[in-house]
XYZ file of C-alpha atoms in Angstrom:
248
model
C 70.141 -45.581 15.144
C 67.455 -47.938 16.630
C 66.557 -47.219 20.111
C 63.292 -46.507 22.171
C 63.150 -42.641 21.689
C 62.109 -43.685 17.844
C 58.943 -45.512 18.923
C 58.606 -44.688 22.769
C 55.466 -46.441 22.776
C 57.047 -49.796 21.974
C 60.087 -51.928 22.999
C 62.158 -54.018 20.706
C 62.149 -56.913 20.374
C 64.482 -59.120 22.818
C 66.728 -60.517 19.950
C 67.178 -57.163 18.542
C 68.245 -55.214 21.629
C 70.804 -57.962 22.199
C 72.096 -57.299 18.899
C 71.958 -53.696 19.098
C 73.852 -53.813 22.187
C 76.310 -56.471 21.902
C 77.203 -55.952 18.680
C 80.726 -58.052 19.270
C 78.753 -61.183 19.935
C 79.010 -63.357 16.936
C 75.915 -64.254 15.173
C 75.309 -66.731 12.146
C 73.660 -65.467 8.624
C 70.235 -67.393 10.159
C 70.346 -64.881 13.262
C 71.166 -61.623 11.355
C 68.696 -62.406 8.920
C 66.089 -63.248 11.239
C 66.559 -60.015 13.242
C 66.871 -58.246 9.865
C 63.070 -59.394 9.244
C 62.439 -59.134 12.554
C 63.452 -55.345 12.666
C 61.532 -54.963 9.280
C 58.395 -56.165 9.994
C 58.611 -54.089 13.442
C 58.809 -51.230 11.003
C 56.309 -52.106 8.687
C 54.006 -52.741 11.782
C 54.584 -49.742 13.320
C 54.406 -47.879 10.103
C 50.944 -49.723 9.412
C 50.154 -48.493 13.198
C 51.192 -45.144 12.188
C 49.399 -44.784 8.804
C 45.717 -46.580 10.350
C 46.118 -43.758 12.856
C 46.561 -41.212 9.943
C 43.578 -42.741 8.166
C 41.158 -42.809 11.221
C 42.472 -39.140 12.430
C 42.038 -37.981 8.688
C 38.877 -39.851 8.386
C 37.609 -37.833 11.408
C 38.510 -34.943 10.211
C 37.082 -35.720 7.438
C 33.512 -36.238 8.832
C 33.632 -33.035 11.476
C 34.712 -31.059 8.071
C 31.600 -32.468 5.818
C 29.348 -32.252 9.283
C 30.418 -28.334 9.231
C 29.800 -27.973 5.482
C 26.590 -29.666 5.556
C 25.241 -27.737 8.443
C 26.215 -24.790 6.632
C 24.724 -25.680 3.788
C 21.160 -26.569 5.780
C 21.546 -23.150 7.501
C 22.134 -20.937 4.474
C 18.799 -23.211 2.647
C 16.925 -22.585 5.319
C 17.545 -18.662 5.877
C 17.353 -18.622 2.111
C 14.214 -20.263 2.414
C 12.628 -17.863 5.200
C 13.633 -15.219 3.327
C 11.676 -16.050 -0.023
C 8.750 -16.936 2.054
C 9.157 -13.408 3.944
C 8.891 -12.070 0.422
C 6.694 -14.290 -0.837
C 4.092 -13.180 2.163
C 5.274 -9.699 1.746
C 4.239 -9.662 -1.797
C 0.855 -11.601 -1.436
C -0.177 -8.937 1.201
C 1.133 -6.172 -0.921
C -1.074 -7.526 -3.641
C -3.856 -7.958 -1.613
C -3.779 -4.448 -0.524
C -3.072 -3.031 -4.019
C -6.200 -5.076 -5.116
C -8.497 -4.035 -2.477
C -7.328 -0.508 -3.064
C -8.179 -0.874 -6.493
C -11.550 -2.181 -5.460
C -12.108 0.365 -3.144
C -11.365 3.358 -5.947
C -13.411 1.576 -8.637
C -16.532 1.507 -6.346
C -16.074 4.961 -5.374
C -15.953 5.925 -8.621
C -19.060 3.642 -10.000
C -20.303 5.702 -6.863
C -19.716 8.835 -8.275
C -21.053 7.912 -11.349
C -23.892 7.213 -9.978
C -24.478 9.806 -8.299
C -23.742 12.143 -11.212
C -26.109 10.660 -13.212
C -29.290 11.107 -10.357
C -27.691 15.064 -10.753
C -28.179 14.737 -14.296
C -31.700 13.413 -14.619
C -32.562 16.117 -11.901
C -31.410 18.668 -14.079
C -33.721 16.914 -16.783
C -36.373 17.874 -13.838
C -35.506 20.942 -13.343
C -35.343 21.695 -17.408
C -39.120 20.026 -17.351
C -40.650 22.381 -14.365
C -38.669 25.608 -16.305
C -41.261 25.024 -19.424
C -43.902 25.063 -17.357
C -44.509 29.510 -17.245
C -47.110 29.588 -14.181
C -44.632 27.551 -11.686
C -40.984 29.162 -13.462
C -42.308 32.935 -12.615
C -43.375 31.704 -9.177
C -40.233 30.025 -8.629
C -37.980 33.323 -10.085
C -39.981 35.233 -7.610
C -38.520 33.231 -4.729
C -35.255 33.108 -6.180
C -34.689 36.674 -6.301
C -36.169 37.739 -3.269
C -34.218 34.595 -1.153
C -30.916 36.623 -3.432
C -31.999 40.424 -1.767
C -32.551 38.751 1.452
C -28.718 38.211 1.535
C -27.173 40.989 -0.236
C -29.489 43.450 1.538
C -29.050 46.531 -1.279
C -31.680 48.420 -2.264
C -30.911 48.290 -5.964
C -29.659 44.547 -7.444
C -29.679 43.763 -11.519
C -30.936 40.585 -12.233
C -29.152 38.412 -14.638
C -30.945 35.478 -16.894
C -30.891 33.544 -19.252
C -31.867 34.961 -22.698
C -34.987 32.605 -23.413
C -36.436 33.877 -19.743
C -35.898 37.540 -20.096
C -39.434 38.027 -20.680
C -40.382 35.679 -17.591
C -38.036 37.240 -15.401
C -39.176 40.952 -16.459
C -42.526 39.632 -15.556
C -41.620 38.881 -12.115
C -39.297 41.496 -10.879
C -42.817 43.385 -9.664
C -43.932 40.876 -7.264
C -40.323 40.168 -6.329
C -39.712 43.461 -5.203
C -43.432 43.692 -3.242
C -42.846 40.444 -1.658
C -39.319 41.675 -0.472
C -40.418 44.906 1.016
C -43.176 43.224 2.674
C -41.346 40.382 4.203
C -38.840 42.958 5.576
C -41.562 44.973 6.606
C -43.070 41.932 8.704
C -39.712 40.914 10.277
C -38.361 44.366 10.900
C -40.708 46.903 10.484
C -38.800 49.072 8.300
C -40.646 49.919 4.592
C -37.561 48.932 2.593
C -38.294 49.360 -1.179
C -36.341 47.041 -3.393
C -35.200 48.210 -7.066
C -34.935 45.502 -9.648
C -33.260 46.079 -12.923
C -32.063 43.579 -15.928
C -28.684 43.349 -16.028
C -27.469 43.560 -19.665
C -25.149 40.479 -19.097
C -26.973 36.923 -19.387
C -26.325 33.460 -18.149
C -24.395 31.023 -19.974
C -25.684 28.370 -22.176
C -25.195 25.458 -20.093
C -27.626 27.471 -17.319
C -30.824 25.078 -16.493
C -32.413 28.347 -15.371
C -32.856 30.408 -12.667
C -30.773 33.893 -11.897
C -27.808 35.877 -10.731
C -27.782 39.142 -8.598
C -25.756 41.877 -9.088
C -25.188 44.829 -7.158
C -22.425 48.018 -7.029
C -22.063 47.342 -10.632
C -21.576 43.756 -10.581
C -18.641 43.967 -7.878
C -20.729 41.683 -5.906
C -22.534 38.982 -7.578
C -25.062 36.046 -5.897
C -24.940 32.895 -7.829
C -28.995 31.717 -7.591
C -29.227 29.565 -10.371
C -30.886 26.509 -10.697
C -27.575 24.549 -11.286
C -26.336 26.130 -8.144
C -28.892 25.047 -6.028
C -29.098 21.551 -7.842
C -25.195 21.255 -6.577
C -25.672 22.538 -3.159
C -28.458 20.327 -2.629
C -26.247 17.561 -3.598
C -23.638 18.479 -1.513
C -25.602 19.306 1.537
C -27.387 16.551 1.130
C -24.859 13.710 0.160
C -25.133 11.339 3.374
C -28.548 11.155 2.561
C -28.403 10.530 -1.194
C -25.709 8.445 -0.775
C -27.950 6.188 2.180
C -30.464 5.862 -0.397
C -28.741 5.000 -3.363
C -26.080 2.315 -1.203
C -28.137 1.434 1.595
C -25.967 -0.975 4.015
C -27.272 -4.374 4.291
C-alpha cells in the first residue's frame, strides 16, 4: 500500500496518486513504466534521505560518545597524575625528613663522642694529679670530710682503692680534725668524727678518690673521683657543650 502515512513528510508524486487512485483508467506500458521508476526512485530517494539521516545521527553520536570517552580518559590522566605527584611530594618530604633526622642523630652522637672523649682525657688529669702524694692526701682530706658533712655519723669506714690505702690511712687524722672543727665553727657542738678502713676496696676501673660507709655499709656515699668527674659533666653540660659547639 502506497499512501502518505508511509512518508508523511512527503507527497507523491502527481502521476502516481492518479494511478493509485484511479486504478481503472487505462494506461500504456510507457506510463506504467514511467510511474514504476518514478515510484522507485521516490523510494530510493527517500531511502537515501533516510539512511544520510542515520549516518549524520550515528555520526553524532558517534562524536558525543568519543567526546565522553576522551574526557574520561583526560580526567582519569590527570587525577592519576595528581596523585603520583601527591606521592611523589609526599615521598621527597618524607625523605627529607628521614635525612635530616639522620643528620640530626649523627651530630648528636659525634657530639657525644666528643664529649666523652674531653671526660676521658680529664680522667687522664685526674690519674696525673693522683701520682702526685702532697696534693692526693690534701685532696682525700676534702673528700672525706665533704662525705661526713652529709652522712652526719659519728663513725664512717672509708673505702679505697688498694694502691692508696697507705695515703688514705695517712689522712683519716686530719680528716677527722678538720671535720670536728668545721662543725665546731658552724654549730658549736665538739662533734668527734671516727674514721676506720673499710676492709672492702674500690674497683679497678676507680681513678681514685673514696667511698663512705656507715651502719655497716647499709648506707654508702659514692665520693670518688669518677663520680665527681660525671657529676661535673652533668651539672655542667650547657656549659661544656657552649664551649665545645659554640653557635656562630
Amino acid at each position: 500500500h502506497f499512501g502518505s502515512s508511509v512518508f508523511p513528510h512527503r507527497p507523491f508524486p502527481p502521476d502516481l496518486y492518479r494511478a493509485h487512485h484511479f486504478p481503472a483508467m487505462a494506461m500504456s506500458d510507457a506510463e506504467a513504466t514511467k510511474q514504476i521508476d518514478q515510484m522507485v526512485n521516490f523510494i530510493l530517494s527517500e531511502a537515501k534521505e533516510k539512511a544520510s539521516d542515520i549516518e549524520r545521527k550515528a555520526e553524532e553520536d558517534f562524536n558525543i560518545e568519543k567526546l565522553k570517552i576522551v574526557e574520561g580518559t583526560k580526567k582519569k590522566i590527570r587525577t592519576e597524575f595528581e596523585n603520583k605527584a601527591k606521592k611523589v611530594v609526599t615521598q621527597v618530604a618524607i625523605n627529607k625528613s628521614t635525612a635530616v633526622n639522620r643528620a640530626r642523630l649523627r651530630k648528636i652522637a659525634e657530639r657525644q663522642e666528643i664529649i666523652a672523649k674531653v671526660k676521658d682525657q680529664s680522667a687522664g688529669l685526674l690519674a696525673k694529679k693522683v701520682a702526685n702524694q702532697g696534693e692526693y692526701k690534701a685532696l682525700i682530706v676534702d673528700l672525706i670530710v665533704q662525705g661526713a658533712l652529709q652522712l652526719l655519723e659519728k663513725e664512717v669506714m672509708v673505702r679505697c682503692r688498694p694502691e692508696d690505702k697507705s695515703v688514705v690511712e695517712g689522712a683519716l687524722k686530719d680528716a677527722s680534725a678538720k671535720y670536728t672543727d668545721f662543725i665546731k665553727k658552724t654549730c658549736g657542738a665538739n662533734t668527734p668524727l671516727t674514721l676506720t678502713m673499710d676492709s672492702k676496696t674500690l674497683p679497678p676501673s676507680a681513678i681514685g678518690g673514696v667511698v663512705l660507709a656507715c651502719h655497716g655499709g647499709k648506707i654508702t656515699l659514692d665520693n670518688t673521683l669518677n663520680a665527681r668527674l660525671g657529676l661535673v659533666m652533668e651539672n655542667d653540660k650547657p656549659e661544656i657543650r657552649r664551649q665545645l659547639f659554640p653557635v656562630h
